[in-house]
Short mmCIF file of C-alpha atoms (C1' of nucleotides) in Angstrom, two decimals:
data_model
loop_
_atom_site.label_atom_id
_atom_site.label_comp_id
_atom_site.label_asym_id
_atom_site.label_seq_id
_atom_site.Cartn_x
_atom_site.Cartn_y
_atom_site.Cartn_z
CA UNK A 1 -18.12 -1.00 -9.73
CA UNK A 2 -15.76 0.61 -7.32
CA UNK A 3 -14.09 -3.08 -5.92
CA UNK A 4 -12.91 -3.04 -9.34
CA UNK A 5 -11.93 0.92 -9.32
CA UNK A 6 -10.46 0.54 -6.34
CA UNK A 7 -8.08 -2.39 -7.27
CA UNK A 8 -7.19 -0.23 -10.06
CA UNK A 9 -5.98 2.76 -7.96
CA UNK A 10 -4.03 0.49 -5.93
CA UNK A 11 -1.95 -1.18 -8.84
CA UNK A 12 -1.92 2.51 -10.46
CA UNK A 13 0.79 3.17 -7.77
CA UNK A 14 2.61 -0.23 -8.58
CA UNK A 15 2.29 -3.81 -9.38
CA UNK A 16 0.90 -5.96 -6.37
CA UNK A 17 -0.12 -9.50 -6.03
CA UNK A 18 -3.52 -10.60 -5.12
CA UNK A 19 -2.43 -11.20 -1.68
CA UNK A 20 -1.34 -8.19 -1.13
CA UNK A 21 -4.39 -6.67 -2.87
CA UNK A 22 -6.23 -8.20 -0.24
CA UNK A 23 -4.10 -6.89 2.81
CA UNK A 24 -4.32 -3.40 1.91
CA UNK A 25 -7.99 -3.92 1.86
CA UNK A 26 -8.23 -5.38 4.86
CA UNK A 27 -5.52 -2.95 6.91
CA UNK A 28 -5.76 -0.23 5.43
CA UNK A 29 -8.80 0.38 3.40
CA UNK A 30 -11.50 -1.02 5.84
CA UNK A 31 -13.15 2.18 6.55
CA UNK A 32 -13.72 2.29 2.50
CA UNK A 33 -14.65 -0.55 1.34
CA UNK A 34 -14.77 -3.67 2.74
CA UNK A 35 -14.05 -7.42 0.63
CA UNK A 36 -13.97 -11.09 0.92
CA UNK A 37 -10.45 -12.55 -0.25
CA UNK A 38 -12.05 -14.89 -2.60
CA UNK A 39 -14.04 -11.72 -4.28
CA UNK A 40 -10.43 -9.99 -4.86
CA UNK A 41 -9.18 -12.79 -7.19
CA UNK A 42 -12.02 -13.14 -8.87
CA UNK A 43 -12.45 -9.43 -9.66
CA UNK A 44 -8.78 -9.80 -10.67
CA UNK A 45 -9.40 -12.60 -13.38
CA UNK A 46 -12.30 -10.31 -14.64
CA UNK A 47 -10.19 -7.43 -14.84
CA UNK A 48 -7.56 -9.31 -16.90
CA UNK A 49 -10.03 -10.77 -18.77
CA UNK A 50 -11.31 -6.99 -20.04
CA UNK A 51 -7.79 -6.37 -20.49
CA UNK A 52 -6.98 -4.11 -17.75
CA UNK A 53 -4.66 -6.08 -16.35
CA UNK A 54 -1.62 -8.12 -16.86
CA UNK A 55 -0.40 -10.68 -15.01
CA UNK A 56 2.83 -12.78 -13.99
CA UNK A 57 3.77 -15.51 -12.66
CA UNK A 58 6.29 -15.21 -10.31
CA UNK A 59 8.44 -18.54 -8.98
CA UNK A 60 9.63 -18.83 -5.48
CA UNK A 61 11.49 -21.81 -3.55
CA UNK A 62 10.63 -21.25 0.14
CA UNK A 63 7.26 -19.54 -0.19
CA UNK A 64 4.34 -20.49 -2.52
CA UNK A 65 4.58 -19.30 -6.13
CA UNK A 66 2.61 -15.86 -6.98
CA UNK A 67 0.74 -14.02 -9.27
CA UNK A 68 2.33 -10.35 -9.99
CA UNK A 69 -0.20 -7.81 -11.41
CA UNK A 70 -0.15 -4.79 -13.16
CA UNK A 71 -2.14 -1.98 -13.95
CA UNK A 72 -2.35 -1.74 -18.85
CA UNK A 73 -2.94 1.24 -20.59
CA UNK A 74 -6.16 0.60 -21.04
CA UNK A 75 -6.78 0.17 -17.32
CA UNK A 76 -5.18 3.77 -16.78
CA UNK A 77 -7.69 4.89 -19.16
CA UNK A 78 -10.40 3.07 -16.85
CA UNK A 79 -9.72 4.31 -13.99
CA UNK A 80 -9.33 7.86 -15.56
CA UNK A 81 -12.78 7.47 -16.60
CA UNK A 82 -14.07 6.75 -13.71
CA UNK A 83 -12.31 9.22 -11.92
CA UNK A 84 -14.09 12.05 -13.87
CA UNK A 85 -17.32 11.21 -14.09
CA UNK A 86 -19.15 14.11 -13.71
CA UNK A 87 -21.81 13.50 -10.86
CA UNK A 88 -20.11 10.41 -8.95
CA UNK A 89 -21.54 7.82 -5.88
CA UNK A 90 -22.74 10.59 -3.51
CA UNK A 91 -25.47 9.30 -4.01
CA UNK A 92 -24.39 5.88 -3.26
CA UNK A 93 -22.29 7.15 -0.09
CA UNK A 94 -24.80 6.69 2.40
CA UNK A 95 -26.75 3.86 1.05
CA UNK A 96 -26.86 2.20 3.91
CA UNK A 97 -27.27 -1.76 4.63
CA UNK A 98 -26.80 -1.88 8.27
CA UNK A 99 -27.90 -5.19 9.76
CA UNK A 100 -27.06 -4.39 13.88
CA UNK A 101 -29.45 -0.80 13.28
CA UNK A 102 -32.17 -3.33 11.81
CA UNK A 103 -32.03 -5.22 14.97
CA UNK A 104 -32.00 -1.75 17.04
CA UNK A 105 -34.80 -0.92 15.25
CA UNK A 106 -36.86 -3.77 15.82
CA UNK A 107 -35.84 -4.66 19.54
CA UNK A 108 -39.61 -3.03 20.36
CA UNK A 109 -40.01 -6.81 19.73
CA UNK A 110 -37.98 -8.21 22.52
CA UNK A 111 -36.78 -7.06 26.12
CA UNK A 112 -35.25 -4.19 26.86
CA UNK A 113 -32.74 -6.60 28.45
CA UNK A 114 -31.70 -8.23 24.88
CA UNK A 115 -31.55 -4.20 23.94
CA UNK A 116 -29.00 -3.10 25.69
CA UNK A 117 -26.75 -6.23 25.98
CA UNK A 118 -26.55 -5.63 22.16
CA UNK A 119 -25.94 -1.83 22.54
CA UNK A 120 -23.30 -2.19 24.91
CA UNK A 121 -21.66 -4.88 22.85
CA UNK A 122 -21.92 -2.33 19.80
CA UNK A 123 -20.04 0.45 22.27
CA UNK A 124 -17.22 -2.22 22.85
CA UNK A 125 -17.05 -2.78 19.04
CA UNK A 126 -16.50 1.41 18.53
CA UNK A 127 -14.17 1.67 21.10
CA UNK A 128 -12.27 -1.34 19.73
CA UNK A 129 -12.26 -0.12 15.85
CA UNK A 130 -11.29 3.92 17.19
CA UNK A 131 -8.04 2.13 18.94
CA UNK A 132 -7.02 1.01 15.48
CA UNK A 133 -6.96 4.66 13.87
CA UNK A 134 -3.60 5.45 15.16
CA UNK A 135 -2.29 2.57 13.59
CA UNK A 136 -3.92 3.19 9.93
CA UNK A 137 -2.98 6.64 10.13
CA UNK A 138 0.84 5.35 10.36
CA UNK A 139 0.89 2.76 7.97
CA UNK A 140 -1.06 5.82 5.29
CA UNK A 141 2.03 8.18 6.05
CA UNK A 142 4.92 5.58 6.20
CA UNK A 143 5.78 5.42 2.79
CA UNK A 144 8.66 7.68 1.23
CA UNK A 145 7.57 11.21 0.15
CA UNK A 146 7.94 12.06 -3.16
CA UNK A 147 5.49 14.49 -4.27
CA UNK A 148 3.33 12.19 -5.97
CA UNK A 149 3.13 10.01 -2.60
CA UNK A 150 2.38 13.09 -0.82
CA UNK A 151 -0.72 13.62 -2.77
CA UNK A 152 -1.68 10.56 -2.38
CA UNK A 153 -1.64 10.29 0.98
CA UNK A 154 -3.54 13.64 1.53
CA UNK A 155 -6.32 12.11 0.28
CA UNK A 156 -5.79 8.45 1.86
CA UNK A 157 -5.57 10.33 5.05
CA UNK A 158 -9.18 12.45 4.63
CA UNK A 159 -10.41 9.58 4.00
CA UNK A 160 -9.41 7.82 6.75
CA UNK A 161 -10.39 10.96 8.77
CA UNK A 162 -13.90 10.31 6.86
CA UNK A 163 -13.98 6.69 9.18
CA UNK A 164 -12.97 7.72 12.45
CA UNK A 165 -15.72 11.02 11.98
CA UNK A 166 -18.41 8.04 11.75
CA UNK A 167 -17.33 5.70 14.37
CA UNK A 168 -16.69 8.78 17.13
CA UNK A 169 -20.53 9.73 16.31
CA UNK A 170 -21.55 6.11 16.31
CA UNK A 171 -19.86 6.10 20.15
CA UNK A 172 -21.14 9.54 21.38
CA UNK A 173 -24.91 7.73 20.25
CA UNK A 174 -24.48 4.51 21.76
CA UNK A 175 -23.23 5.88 25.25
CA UNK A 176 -26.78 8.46 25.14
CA UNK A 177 -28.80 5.38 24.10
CA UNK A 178 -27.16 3.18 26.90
CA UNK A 179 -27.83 6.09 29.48
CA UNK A 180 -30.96 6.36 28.17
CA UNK A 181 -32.21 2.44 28.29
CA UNK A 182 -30.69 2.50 31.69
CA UNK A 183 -32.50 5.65 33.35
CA UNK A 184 -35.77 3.86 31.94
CA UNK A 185 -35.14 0.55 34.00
CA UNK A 186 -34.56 3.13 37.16
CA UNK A 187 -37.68 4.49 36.49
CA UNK A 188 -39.50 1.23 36.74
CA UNK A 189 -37.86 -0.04 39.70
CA UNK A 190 -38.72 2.58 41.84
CA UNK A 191 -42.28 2.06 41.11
CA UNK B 1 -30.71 -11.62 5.60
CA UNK B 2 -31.97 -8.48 7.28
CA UNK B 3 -34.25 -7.21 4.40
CA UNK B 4 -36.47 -10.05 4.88
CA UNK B 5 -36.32 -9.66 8.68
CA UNK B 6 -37.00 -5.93 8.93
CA UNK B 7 -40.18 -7.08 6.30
CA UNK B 8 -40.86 -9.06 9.13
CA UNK B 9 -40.38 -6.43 11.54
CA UNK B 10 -43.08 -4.07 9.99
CA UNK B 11 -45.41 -6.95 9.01
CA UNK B 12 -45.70 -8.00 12.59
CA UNK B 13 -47.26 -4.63 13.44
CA UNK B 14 -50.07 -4.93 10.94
CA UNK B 15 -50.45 -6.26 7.34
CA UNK B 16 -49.42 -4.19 4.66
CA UNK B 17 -49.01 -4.48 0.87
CA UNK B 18 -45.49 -4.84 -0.95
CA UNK B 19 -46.32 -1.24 -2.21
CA UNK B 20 -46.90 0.14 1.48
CA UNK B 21 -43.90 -1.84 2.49
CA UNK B 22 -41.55 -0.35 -0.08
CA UNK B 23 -42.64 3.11 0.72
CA UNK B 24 -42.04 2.12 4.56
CA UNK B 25 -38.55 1.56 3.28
CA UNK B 26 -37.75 4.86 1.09
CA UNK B 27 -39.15 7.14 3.86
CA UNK B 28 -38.65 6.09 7.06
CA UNK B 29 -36.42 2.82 6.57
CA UNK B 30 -33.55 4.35 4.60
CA UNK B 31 -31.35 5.52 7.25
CA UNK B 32 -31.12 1.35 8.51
CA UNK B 33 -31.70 0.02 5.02
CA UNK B 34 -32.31 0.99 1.39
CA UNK B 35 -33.78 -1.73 -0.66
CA UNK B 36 -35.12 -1.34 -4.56
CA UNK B 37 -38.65 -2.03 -4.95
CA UNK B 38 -38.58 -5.21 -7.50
CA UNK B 39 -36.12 -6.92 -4.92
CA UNK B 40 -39.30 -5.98 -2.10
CA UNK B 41 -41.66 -8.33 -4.14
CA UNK B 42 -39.37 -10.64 -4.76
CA UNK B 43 -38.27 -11.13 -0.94
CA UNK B 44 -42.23 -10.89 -0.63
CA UNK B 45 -42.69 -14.10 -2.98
CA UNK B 46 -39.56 -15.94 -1.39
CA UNK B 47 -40.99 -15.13 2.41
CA UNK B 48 -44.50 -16.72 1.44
CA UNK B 49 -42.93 -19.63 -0.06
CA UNK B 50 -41.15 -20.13 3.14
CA UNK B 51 -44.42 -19.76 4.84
CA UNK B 52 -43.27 -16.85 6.57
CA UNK B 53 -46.24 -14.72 5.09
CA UNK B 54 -50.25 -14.80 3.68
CA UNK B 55 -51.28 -13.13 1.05
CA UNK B 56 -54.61 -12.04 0.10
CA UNK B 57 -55.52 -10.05 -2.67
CA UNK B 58 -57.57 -7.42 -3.07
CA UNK B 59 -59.95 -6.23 -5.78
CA UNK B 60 -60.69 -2.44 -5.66
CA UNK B 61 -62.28 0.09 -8.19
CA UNK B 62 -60.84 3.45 -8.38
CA UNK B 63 -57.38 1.91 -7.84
CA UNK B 64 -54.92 -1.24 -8.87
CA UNK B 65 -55.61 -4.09 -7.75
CA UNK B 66 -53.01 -5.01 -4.79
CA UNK B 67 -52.28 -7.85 -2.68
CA UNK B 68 -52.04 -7.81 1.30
CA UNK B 69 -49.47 -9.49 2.94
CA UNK B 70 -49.40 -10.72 6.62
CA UNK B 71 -47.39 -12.77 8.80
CA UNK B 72 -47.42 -15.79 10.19
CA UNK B 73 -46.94 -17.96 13.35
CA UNK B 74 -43.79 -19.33 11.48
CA UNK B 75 -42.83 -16.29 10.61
CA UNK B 76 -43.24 -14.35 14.29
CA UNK B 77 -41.06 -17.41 15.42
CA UNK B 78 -38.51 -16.74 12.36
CA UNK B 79 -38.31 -13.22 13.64
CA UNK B 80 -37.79 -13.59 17.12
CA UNK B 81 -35.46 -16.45 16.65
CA UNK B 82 -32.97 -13.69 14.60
CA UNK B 83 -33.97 -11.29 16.97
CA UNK B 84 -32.68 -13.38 19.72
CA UNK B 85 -29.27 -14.96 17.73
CA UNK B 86 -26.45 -13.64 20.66
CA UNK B 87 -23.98 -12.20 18.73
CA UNK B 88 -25.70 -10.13 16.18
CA UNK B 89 -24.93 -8.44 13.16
CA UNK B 90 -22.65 -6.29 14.93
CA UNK B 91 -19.19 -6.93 12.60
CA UNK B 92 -21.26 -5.83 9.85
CA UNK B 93 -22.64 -3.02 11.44
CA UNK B 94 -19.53 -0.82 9.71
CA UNK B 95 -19.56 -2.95 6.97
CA UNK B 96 -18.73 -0.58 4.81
CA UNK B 97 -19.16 0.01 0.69
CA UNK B 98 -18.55 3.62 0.07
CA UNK B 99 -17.92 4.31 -3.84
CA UNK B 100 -17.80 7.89 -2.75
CA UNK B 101 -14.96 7.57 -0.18
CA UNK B 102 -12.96 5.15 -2.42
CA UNK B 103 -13.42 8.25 -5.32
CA UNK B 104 -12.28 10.49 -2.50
CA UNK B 105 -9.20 7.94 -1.82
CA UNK B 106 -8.20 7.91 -5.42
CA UNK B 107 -8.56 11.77 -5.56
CA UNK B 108 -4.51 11.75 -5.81
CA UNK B 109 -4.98 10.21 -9.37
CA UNK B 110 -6.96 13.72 -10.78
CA UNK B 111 -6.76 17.51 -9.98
CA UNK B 112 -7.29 19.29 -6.86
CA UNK B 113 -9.99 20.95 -8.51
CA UNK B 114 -12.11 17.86 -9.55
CA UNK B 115 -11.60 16.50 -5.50
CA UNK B 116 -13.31 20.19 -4.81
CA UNK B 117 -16.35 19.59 -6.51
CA UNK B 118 -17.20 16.50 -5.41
CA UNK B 119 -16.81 17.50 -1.89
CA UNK B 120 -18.47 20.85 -2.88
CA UNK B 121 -21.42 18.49 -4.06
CA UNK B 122 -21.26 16.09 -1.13
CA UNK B 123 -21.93 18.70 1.46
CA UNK B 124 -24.93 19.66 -0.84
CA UNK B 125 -26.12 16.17 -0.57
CA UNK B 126 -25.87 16.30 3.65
CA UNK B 127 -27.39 19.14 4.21
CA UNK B 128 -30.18 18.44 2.13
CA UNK B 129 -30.75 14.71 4.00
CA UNK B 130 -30.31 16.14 6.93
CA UNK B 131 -33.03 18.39 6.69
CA UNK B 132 -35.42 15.41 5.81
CA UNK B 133 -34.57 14.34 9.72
CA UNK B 134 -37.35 16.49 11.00
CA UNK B 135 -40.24 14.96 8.65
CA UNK B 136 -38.64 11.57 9.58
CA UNK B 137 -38.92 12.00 13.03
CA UNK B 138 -42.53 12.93 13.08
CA UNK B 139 -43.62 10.80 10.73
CA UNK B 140 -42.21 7.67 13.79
CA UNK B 141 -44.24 9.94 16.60
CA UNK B 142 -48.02 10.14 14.61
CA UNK B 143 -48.70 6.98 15.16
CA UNK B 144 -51.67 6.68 18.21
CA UNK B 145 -50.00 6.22 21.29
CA UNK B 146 -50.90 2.38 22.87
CA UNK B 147 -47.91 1.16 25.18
CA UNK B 148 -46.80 -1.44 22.65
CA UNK B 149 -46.12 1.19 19.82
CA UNK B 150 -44.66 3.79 22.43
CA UNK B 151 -41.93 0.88 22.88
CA UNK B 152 -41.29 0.34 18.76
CA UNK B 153 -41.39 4.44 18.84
CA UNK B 154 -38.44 4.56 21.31
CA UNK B 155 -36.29 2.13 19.23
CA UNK B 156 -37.39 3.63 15.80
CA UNK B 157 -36.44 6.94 17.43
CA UNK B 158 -32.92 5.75 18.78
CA UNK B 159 -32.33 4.13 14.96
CA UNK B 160 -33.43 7.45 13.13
CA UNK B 161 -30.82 9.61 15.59
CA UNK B 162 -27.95 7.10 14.67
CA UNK B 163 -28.87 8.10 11.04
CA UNK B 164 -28.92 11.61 12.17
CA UNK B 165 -25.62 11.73 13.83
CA UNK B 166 -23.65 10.12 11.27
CA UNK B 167 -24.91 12.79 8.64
CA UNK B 168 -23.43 14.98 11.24
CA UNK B 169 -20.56 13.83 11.31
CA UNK B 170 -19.65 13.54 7.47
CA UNK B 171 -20.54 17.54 7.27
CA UNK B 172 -18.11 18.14 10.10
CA UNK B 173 -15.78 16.22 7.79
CA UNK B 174 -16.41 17.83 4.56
CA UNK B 175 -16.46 20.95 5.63
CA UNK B 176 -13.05 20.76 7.20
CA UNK B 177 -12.19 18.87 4.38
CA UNK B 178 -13.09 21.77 1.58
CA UNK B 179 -11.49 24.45 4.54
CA UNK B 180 -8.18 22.56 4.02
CA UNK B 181 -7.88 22.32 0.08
CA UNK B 182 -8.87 25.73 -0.56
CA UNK B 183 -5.89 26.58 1.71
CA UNK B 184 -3.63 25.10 0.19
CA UNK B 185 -5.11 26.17 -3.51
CA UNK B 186 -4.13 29.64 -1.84
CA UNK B 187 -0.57 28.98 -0.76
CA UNK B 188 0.08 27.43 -4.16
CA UNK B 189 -1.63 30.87 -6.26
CA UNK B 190 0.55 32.89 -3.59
CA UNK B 191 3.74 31.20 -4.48
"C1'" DT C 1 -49.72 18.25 -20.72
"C1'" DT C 2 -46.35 16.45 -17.97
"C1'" DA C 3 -45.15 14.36 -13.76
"C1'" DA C 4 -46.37 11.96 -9.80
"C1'" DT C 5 -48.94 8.44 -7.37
"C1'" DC C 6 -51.00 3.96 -7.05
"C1'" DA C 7 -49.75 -1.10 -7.79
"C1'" DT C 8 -47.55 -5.01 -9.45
"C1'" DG C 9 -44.13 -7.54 -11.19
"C1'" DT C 10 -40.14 -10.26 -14.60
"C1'" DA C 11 -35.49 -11.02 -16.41
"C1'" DA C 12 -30.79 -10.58 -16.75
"C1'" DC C 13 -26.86 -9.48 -14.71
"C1'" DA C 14 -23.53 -7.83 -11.16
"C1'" DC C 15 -21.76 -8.27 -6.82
"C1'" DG C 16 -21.11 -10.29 -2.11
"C1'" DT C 17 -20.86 -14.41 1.10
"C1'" DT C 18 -19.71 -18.95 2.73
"C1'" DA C 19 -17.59 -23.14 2.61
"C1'" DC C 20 -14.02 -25.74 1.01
"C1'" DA C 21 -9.15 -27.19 -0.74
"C1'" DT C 22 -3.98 -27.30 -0.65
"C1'" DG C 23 0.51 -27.25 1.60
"C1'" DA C 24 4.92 -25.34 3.21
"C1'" DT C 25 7.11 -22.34 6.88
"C1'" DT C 26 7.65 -19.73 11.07
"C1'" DG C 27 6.77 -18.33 15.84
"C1'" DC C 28 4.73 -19.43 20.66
"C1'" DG D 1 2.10 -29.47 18.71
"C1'" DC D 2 -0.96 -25.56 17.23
"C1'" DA D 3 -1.88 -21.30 15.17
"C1'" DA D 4 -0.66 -17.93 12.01
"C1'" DT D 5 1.24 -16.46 7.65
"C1'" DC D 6 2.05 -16.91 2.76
"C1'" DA D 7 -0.59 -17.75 -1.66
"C1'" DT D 8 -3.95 -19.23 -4.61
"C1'" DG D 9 -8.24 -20.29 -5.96
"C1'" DT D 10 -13.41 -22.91 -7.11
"C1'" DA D 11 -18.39 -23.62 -6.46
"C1'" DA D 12 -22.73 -22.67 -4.94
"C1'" DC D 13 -25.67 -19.62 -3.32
"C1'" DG D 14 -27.74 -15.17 -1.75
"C1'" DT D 15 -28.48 -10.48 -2.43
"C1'" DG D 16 -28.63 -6.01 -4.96
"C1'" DT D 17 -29.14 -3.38 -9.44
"C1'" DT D 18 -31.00 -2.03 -13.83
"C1'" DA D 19 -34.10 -2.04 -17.35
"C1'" DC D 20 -38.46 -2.91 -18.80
"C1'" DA D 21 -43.80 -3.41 -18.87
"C1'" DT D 22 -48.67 -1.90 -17.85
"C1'" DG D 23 -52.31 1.46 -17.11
"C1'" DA D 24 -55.54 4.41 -14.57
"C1'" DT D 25 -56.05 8.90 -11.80
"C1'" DT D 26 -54.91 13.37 -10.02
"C1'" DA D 27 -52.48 17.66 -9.11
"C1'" DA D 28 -49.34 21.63 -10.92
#
DNA sequence: TTAATCATGTAACACGTTACATGATTGC
DNA sequence: GCAATCATGTAACGTGTTACATGATTAA
C-alpha cells in the first residue's frame, strides 16, 4: 500500500490538494513511484473514507473550486505504523515488471534490425530522463531550511540519488549492447 | 500485457506446462518480470480461450497429473504482432513502484537509526541477488547450441546483464548511502 | 519428521490503466 | 485559434496479491 503511504508523507508536511498531490508525483517523485491522476483521487476518497483524512472545500472565483486535504491523527498514526515495520518492501524493491526488457528478451524472435532500433530508442529515453536530474535535485532543495525540512530533504535527495544510480547503469548497458549488436552486423558483412 | 507475451515468448520455443512455466519465471525470468504462480494459470486459461494456446493433458504415475500447453498459429502471429508494435514499451520501461524507496523518502518522518537498518538490510538483500547472477547466467548458456537458440541466448544474456547492472548500481548507492549517515551519527556523538 | 518438490487451481480483493467529461483562463 | 494549465472526478476493465485447498514423493 505505499500510493497510499506515500500520499500520507506528503500531507504529513502540510495540507495539499489533489492536484497538487498529483504534481509532486509526477515532478518530483517519478523515480519512486509512479501514478495515474485518476488513481490519486480515488486513493484520496479511500483514505478519507478510513478516516485518515479530512477534507475541504475550498471556493475560488477565477480558477475552479478545490478540494484542500489534510493529514488526522489517526493518519499520523498510519503512517507511523508503517514507517516502523520491522522488515519493510526490500523485498518488494526490485520486483520488477519491465515491459521494454520483455521485448529485449524476446527479440531472438525478430531481426536484429527491430533489436537495435528499439535499443537505441531506449538510450535516447536514458539520456533524456538523466537531463531531468538537475532539475529534481533543485526543486528537492528549494524549500526553506528549517531543521525539520533539512531532514527531509536528506532523504528526498538519496532517494533521488537512488534514480539517477539506475538510469546511469541502464545507459552504460545500452551503449555495450548497441556496440555489441553493431560489431555483430560487421562481422556478417565482411563475410 | 507483457506477462502473457513473455508466456508466449517461452511457449514458442517448445511446449511446457504452467508449472515449468512458472518456474521459468522465478529463476531465470525475475530480473524482466516476477509474476505469482495462480495469476500464471490464470493468464494460461485466458490465453487458450483466446486461442492463443493448446492444451493437452497428461496422465502420469509416480507424479501429478499436469497439463501441456503449446502455442498456436494465432498465437505466433499475436506475438510477433507485439513484437513488432514501433514504439514499444519503452515509457514504462522505468515505470517505477518502489515501496522501498518511497520508505527511504519518508525516512525524515522516523529516526536516523531506523533509516540505518533498512539500508543495513537492503545491502544484505543485493549482495545476496547478486550472487544468484552466476547460476542465472549458466543456467541461459546449457541449453544445446543450434543457431536459433544461440540468437535467444544472446538476448536472454543482454536482459540478465541489465538485471545485473542495476543490482550494481543500488549497492554503489547504499553503500555510499550507509558511509554518509554514519558520518554524520559521528559528528552529532562528537558534538 | 519436517520441508521441499511436483502439479494444479479458485476466490476475493487490491491496485493500476484507459477513456471519457467539464469548463474557464492564460500564453504562443 | 490552439494548446496548456487549473481542478475534479466516474466507469469499466485489466492486472497483481493473498489466502486457501489437495496430496503424493523424496531428501536432510
Amino acid at each position: 500500500m505505499s500510493l497510499k503511504h506515500g500520499l500520507l508523507g506528503l500531507l504529513n508536511a502540510g495540507a495539499m490538494t489533489g492536484y497538487e498531490l498529483d504534481r509532486s508525483f509526477k515532478r518530483s517523485l517519478s523515480f519512486v513511484w509512479k501514478a495515474q491522476t485518476s488513481q490519486i483521487y480515488r486513493e484520496l476518497t479511500a483514505m478519507e473514507a478510513k478516516g485518515w483524512l479530512e477534507s475541504q472545500r475550498v471556493v475560488q472565483e477565477e480558477k475552479p473550486n478545490k478540494r484542500l486535504y489534510s493529514i488526522t491523527d489517526a493518519g499520523r498514526e498510519e503512517l507511523n505504523r508503517w514507517l516502523s515495520v520491522p522488515k519493510p518492501d526490500i523485498e518488494k524493491a526490485f520486483d520488477v515488471r519491465n515491459g521494454f526488457l520483455m521485448r529485449v528478451l524476446l527479440a531472438g524472435e525478430t531481426t536484429n534490425e527491430e533489436a537495435l532500433a528499439m535499443l537505441v530508442a531506449f538510450r535516447e529515453k536514458c539520456l533524456q530522463d538523466l537531463s531531468s536530474y538537475g532539475a529534481i535535485y533543485q526543486s528537492i532543495q528549494s524549500s526553506n531550511k528549517t531543521e525539520e525540512t533539512a531532514k527531509r530533504e536528506k532523504y528526498w535527495m538519496l532517494s533521488a540519488k537512488f534514480g539517477e544510480g539506475q538510469y546511469r547503469a541502464a545507459l552504460e548497458w545500452v551503449e555495450e549492447a548497441i556496440d555489441l549488436l553493431r560489431s555483430e552486423e560487421n562481422e556478417i558483412s565482411r563475410n
